[in-house]
Amino acid sequence: MNEEMSENQNEIQETSEENQRQTKFRSEEEFKSLMNRLNRIEGQVKGIKGMLEKNVYCPDILIQVSAVNAALNSFNKEMIGNHIKTCVSQHVRDGDDSVIDELVETLKHLMR
C-alpha cells in the first residue's frame, strides 16, 4: 500500500507546456470521493434553482444556500488535505520548498 501511494505521489507532473499548469494523478478512490461531493453540490444548486422558480420563501432558500456553502467548504477541506498529503509532501521530500509558499497563497485565497 505504501509503495502504491508513493507511485501515485511520483505521478505529480511538472508544469505542462500547453497551459502552464501542473497536473496531478488522483487515485480512483480520491477521484470518486471528490466527484461524489461535487455531484451532491450540483444537485443542491439545482434544488435552489427550483425553489427560486417556485417562489419559495427567501429564508428557506437562504438556508439551502448555506448548506451548499458548507458542502463546498467540506470539499475544500478534503482537497487541501489530499494536496498536503501528496503534492506538498512529495515536493518537500524532493527538496522543492517553493510549494510551501504556494500552499500559503492558496490558504489565503480560501480564507477570504
Coordinates of N, CA and C in Angstrom, one line a residue:
M1 N 0.8 -1.2 0.0 CA 0.0 0.0 0.0 C 0.9 1.3 0.0
N2 N 1.9 1.3 0.8 CA 2.8 2.4 0.9 C 3.5 2.6 -0.4
E3 N 3.9 1.5 -1.1 CA 4.6 1.6 -2.4 C 3.6 2.2 -3.4
E4 N 2.3 1.8 -3.4 CA 1.3 2.3 -4.3 C 1.1 3.8 -4.1
M5 N 1.1 4.2 -2.9 CA 0.9 5.6 -2.6 C 2.1 6.4 -3.1
S6 N 3.3 5.9 -2.9 CA 4.5 6.5 -3.3 C 4.5 6.7 -4.9
E7 N 4.0 5.6 -5.6 CA 4.0 5.7 -7.0 C 3.0 6.8 -7.4
N8 N 1.8 6.9 -6.8 CA 0.9 7.9 -7.1 C 1.4 9.3 -6.9
Q9 N 2.1 9.5 -5.8 CA 2.7 10.8 -5.5 C 3.8 11.1 -6.5
N10 N 4.5 10.1 -7.0 CA 5.5 10.4 -8.0 C 4.9 10.8 -9.4
E11 N 3.6 10.6 -9.5 CA 3.0 10.9 -10.8 C 2.5 12.4 -10.8
I12 N 2.8 13.2 -9.8 CA 2.5 14.6 -9.8 C 3.4 15.1 -10.9
Q13 N 2.8 15.7 -12.0 CA 3.5 16.0 -13.2 C 4.0 17.5 -13.1
E14 N 5.1 17.7 -13.7 CA 5.6 19.1 -13.8 C 4.7 19.9 -14.7
T15 N 5.0 21.2 -14.7 CA 4.2 22.2 -15.5 C 4.1 21.7 -16.9
S16 N 2.8 21.7 -17.4 CA 2.5 21.3 -18.8 C 2.9 22.5 -19.7
E17 N 3.5 22.2 -20.8 CA 3.9 23.3 -21.8 C 2.7 24.0 -22.4
E18 N 1.6 23.2 -22.6 CA 0.4 23.7 -23.3 C -0.3 24.8 -22.5
N19 N -0.5 24.6 -21.2 CA -1.3 25.5 -20.4 C -0.6 26.1 -19.2
Q20 N 0.7 25.8 -19.0 CA 1.4 26.3 -17.9 C 0.8 26.0 -16.6
R21 N 0.1 24.8 -16.4 CA -0.5 24.4 -15.2 C 0.1 23.0 -14.8
Q22 N 0.2 22.8 -13.5 CA 0.6 21.5 -13.1 C -0.6 20.6 -13.1
T23 N -0.3 19.3 -13.2 CA -1.4 18.3 -13.1 C -1.1 17.3 -12.0
K24 N -2.1 16.6 -11.6 CA -1.9 15.6 -10.5 C -2.7 14.3 -10.8
F25 N -2.1 13.2 -10.7 CA -2.8 11.9 -10.8 C -3.5 11.7 -9.5
R26 N -4.8 11.4 -9.6 CA -5.6 11.1 -8.4 C -6.0 9.6 -8.4
S27 N -5.9 9.0 -7.2 CA -6.3 7.6 -7.2 C -7.8 7.5 -7.5
E28 N -8.2 6.3 -7.8 CA -9.7 6.1 -8.2 C -10.5 6.5 -7.0
E29 N -10.1 6.1 -5.8 CA -10.8 6.4 -4.5 C -10.9 7.9 -4.3
E30 N -9.8 8.6 -4.4 CA -9.8 10.1 -4.3 C -10.7 10.7 -5.3
F31 N -10.6 10.3 -6.5 CA -11.4 10.9 -7.6 C -12.9 10.7 -7.4
K32 N -13.3 9.4 -7.0 CA -14.7 9.1 -6.8 C -15.2 9.9 -5.6
S33 N -14.5 10.1 -4.6 CA -14.9 10.8 -3.4 C -15.2 12.3 -3.7
L34 N -14.2 12.9 -4.4 CA -14.4 14.3 -4.8 C -15.6 14.5 -5.8
M35 N -15.7 13.6 -6.7 CA -16.8 13.7 -7.7 C -18.1 13.5 -7.1
N36 N -18.2 12.6 -6.1 CA -19.5 12.4 -5.4 C -19.9 13.6 -4.6
R37 N -18.9 14.3 -4.0 CA -19.2 15.5 -3.3 C -19.7 16.6 -4.3
L38 N -19.0 16.7 -5.4 CA -19.4 17.7 -6.4 C -20.8 17.4 -7.0
N39 N -21.1 16.1 -7.2 CA -22.4 15.8 -7.7 C -23.5 16.1 -6.8
R40 N -23.3 15.9 -5.5 CA -24.3 16.3 -4.4 C -24.5 17.8 -4.4
I41 N -23.4 18.5 -4.5 CA -23.4 20.0 -4.5 C -24.2 20.5 -5.7
E42 N -23.9 19.9 -6.9 CA -24.7 20.2 -8.1 C -26.2 20.0 -7.9
G43 N -26.5 18.9 -7.3 CA -27.9 18.6 -7.0 C -28.5 19.7 -6.1
Q44 N -27.8 20.1 -5.1 CA -28.3 21.1 -4.2 C -28.5 22.4 -4.9
V45 N -27.6 22.8 -5.8 CA -27.7 24.0 -6.5 C -29.0 24.0 -7.5
K46 N -29.1 22.8 -8.1 CA -30.3 22.7 -8.9 C -31.6 22.8 -8.1
G47 N -31.6 22.2 -6.9 CA -32.7 22.4 -6.0 C -33.0 23.8 -5.6
I48 N -32.0 24.6 -5.4 CA -32.1 26.0 -5.1 C -32.8 26.7 -6.3
K49 N -32.3 26.4 -7.5 CA -32.9 27.0 -8.7 C -34.4 26.7 -8.8
G50 N -34.7 25.4 -8.5 CA -36.1 25.0 -8.5 C -36.9 25.8 -7.4
M51 N -36.3 26.0 -6.3 CA -37.0 26.7 -5.2 C -37.3 28.2 -5.7
L52 N -36.3 28.8 -6.3 CA -36.5 30.1 -6.8 C -37.6 30.2 -7.9
E53 N -37.6 29.2 -8.8 CA -38.7 29.1 -9.8 C -40.1 29.0 -9.2
K54 N -40.1 28.3 -8.0 CA -41.4 28.1 -7.4 C -41.8 29.2 -6.4
N55 N -41.0 30.3 -6.4 CA -41.2 31.4 -5.5 C -41.2 31.0 -4.0
V56 N -40.3 30.1 -3.6 CA -40.2 29.7 -2.2 C -39.7 30.9 -1.4
Y57 N -40.2 30.9 -0.2 CA -39.9 32.0 0.8 C -38.4 32.2 1.0
C58 N -37.9 33.4 1.0 CA -36.5 33.8 1.0 C -35.6 33.0 2.0
P59 N -36.0 33.0 3.3 CA -35.2 32.3 4.3 C -35.0 30.8 4.0
D60 N -36.0 30.2 3.4 CA -35.9 28.8 3.1 C -34.8 28.6 2.0
I61 N -34.7 29.5 1.1 CA -33.7 29.4 0.0 C -32.3 29.7 0.6
L62 N -32.3 30.7 1.5 CA -31.0 31.1 2.1 C -30.4 29.9 2.9
I63 N -31.3 29.2 3.6 CA -30.8 28.0 4.4 C -30.2 27.0 3.4
Q64 N -30.8 26.8 2.3 CA -30.2 25.8 1.3 C -28.9 26.3 0.7
V65 N -28.8 27.7 0.5 CA -27.6 28.2 0.0 C -26.5 28.0 1.1
S66 N -26.8 28.2 2.4 CA -25.9 27.9 3.4 C -25.4 26.5 3.4
A67 N -26.3 25.6 3.1 CA -25.9 24.1 3.1 C -25.0 23.9 1.9
V68 N -25.2 24.6 0.8 CA -24.2 24.5 -0.3 C -22.9 25.0 0.1
N69 N -22.9 26.2 0.7 CA -21.6 26.7 1.2 C -20.8 25.8 2.1
A70 N -21.6 25.1 3.0 CA -21.0 24.2 3.9 C -20.4 23.0 3.1
A71 N -21.2 22.5 2.1 CA -20.7 21.4 1.3 C -19.4 21.7 0.5
L72 N -19.4 23.0 0.0 CA -18.2 23.4 -0.7 C -17.0 23.5 0.2
N73 N -17.2 24.0 1.5 CA -16.2 24.0 2.5 C -15.6 22.6 2.8
S74 N -16.5 21.7 2.9 CA -16.1 20.3 3.1 C -15.3 19.8 1.9
F75 N -15.7 20.1 0.7 CA -15.0 19.7 -0.5 C -13.6 20.3 -0.4
N76 N -13.5 21.6 -0.1 CA -12.2 22.2 0.0 C -11.3 21.6 1.1
K77 N -11.9 21.2 2.2 CA -11.1 20.6 3.3 C -10.5 19.3 2.8
E78 N -11.3 18.5 2.1 CA -10.8 17.2 1.6 C -9.7 17.4 0.6
M79 N -10.0 18.4 -0.3 CA -9.0 18.7 -1.4 C -7.7 19.2 -0.8
I80 N -7.7 20.1 0.1 CA -6.5 20.6 0.7 C -5.7 19.6 1.5
G81 N -6.5 18.7 2.2 CA -5.9 17.6 2.9 C -5.1 16.7 2.0
N82 N -5.8 16.3 0.9 CA -5.2 15.4 -0.1 C -3.9 16.1 -0.7
H83 N -4.1 17.4 -0.9 CA -2.9 18.1 -1.6 C -1.7 18.1 -0.6
I84 N -1.9 18.4 0.6 CA -0.8 18.4 1.6 C -0.2 17.0 1.7
K85 N -1.0 16.0 1.8 CA -0.5 14.6 2.0 C 0.2 14.1 0.8
T86 N -0.1 14.6 -0.4 CA 0.5 14.0 -1.6 C 1.5 15.1 -2.2
C87 N 0.9 16.1 -2.9 CA 1.7 17.0 -3.6 C 2.7 17.8 -2.8
V88 N 2.3 18.4 -1.7 CA 3.2 19.2 -0.9 C 4.3 18.3 -0.3
S89 N 3.9 17.2 0.3 CA 4.9 16.4 1.0 C 5.9 15.8 0.0
Q90 N 5.4 15.5 -1.2 CA 6.4 15.0 -2.3 C 7.3 16.0 -2.7
H91 N 6.8 17.2 -2.9 CA 7.7 18.3 -3.4 C 8.8 18.6 -2.3
V92 N 8.3 18.7 -1.0 CA 9.3 18.9 0.1 C 10.3 17.8 0.2
R93 N 9.9 16.5 0.0 CA 10.9 15.4 0.0 C 11.8 15.6 -1.1
D94 N 11.4 16.1 -2.2 CA 12.2 16.3 -3.4 C 13.1 17.6 -3.3
G95 N 13.0 18.3 -2.2 CA 13.8 19.5 -1.9 C 13.2 20.8 -2.5
D96 N 12.0 20.7 -2.9 CA 11.3 21.9 -3.5 C 10.4 22.5 -2.5
D97 N 11.0 23.5 -1.7 CA 10.2 24.2 -0.7 C 9.3 25.3 -1.2
S98 N 9.4 25.6 -2.5 CA 8.5 26.7 -3.1 C 7.0 26.3 -3.0
V99 N 6.8 25.0 -2.9 CA 5.4 24.5 -2.8 C 4.8 25.0 -1.5
I100 N 5.6 25.3 -0.5 CA 5.0 25.8 0.8 C 4.5 27.2 0.6
D101 N 5.2 28.0 -0.1 CA 4.7 29.4 -0.5 C 3.4 29.3 -1.3
E102 N 3.4 28.4 -2.2 CA 2.2 28.2 -3.0 C 1.0 27.8 -2.1
L103 N 1.2 26.9 -1.1 CA 0.2 26.5 -0.2 C -0.3 27.6 0.6
V104 N 0.6 28.5 1.1 CA 0.3 29.6 1.9 C -0.6 30.6 1.1
E105 N -0.3 30.8 -0.1 CA -1.1 31.7 -1.0 C -2.5 31.0 -1.3
T106 N -2.5 29.7 -1.4 CA -3.8 29.1 -1.6 C -4.7 29.2 -0.4
L107 N -4.1 29.0 0.8 CA -4.8 29.1 2.0 C -5.4 30.6 2.2
K108 N -4.6 31.5 1.8 CA -5.0 32.9 1.9 C -6.3 33.1 1.0
H109 N -6.3 32.6 -0.2 CA -7.4 32.7 -1.0 C -8.7 32.0 -0.4
L110 N -8.4 30.8 0.2 CA -9.5 30.1 0.8 C -10.1 30.8 2.0
M111 N -9.3 31.6 2.7 CA -9.8 32.2 3.9 C -10.3 33.6 3.7
R112 N -10.6 34.0 2.5 CA -11.2 35.4 2.3 C -12.5 35.5 2.9

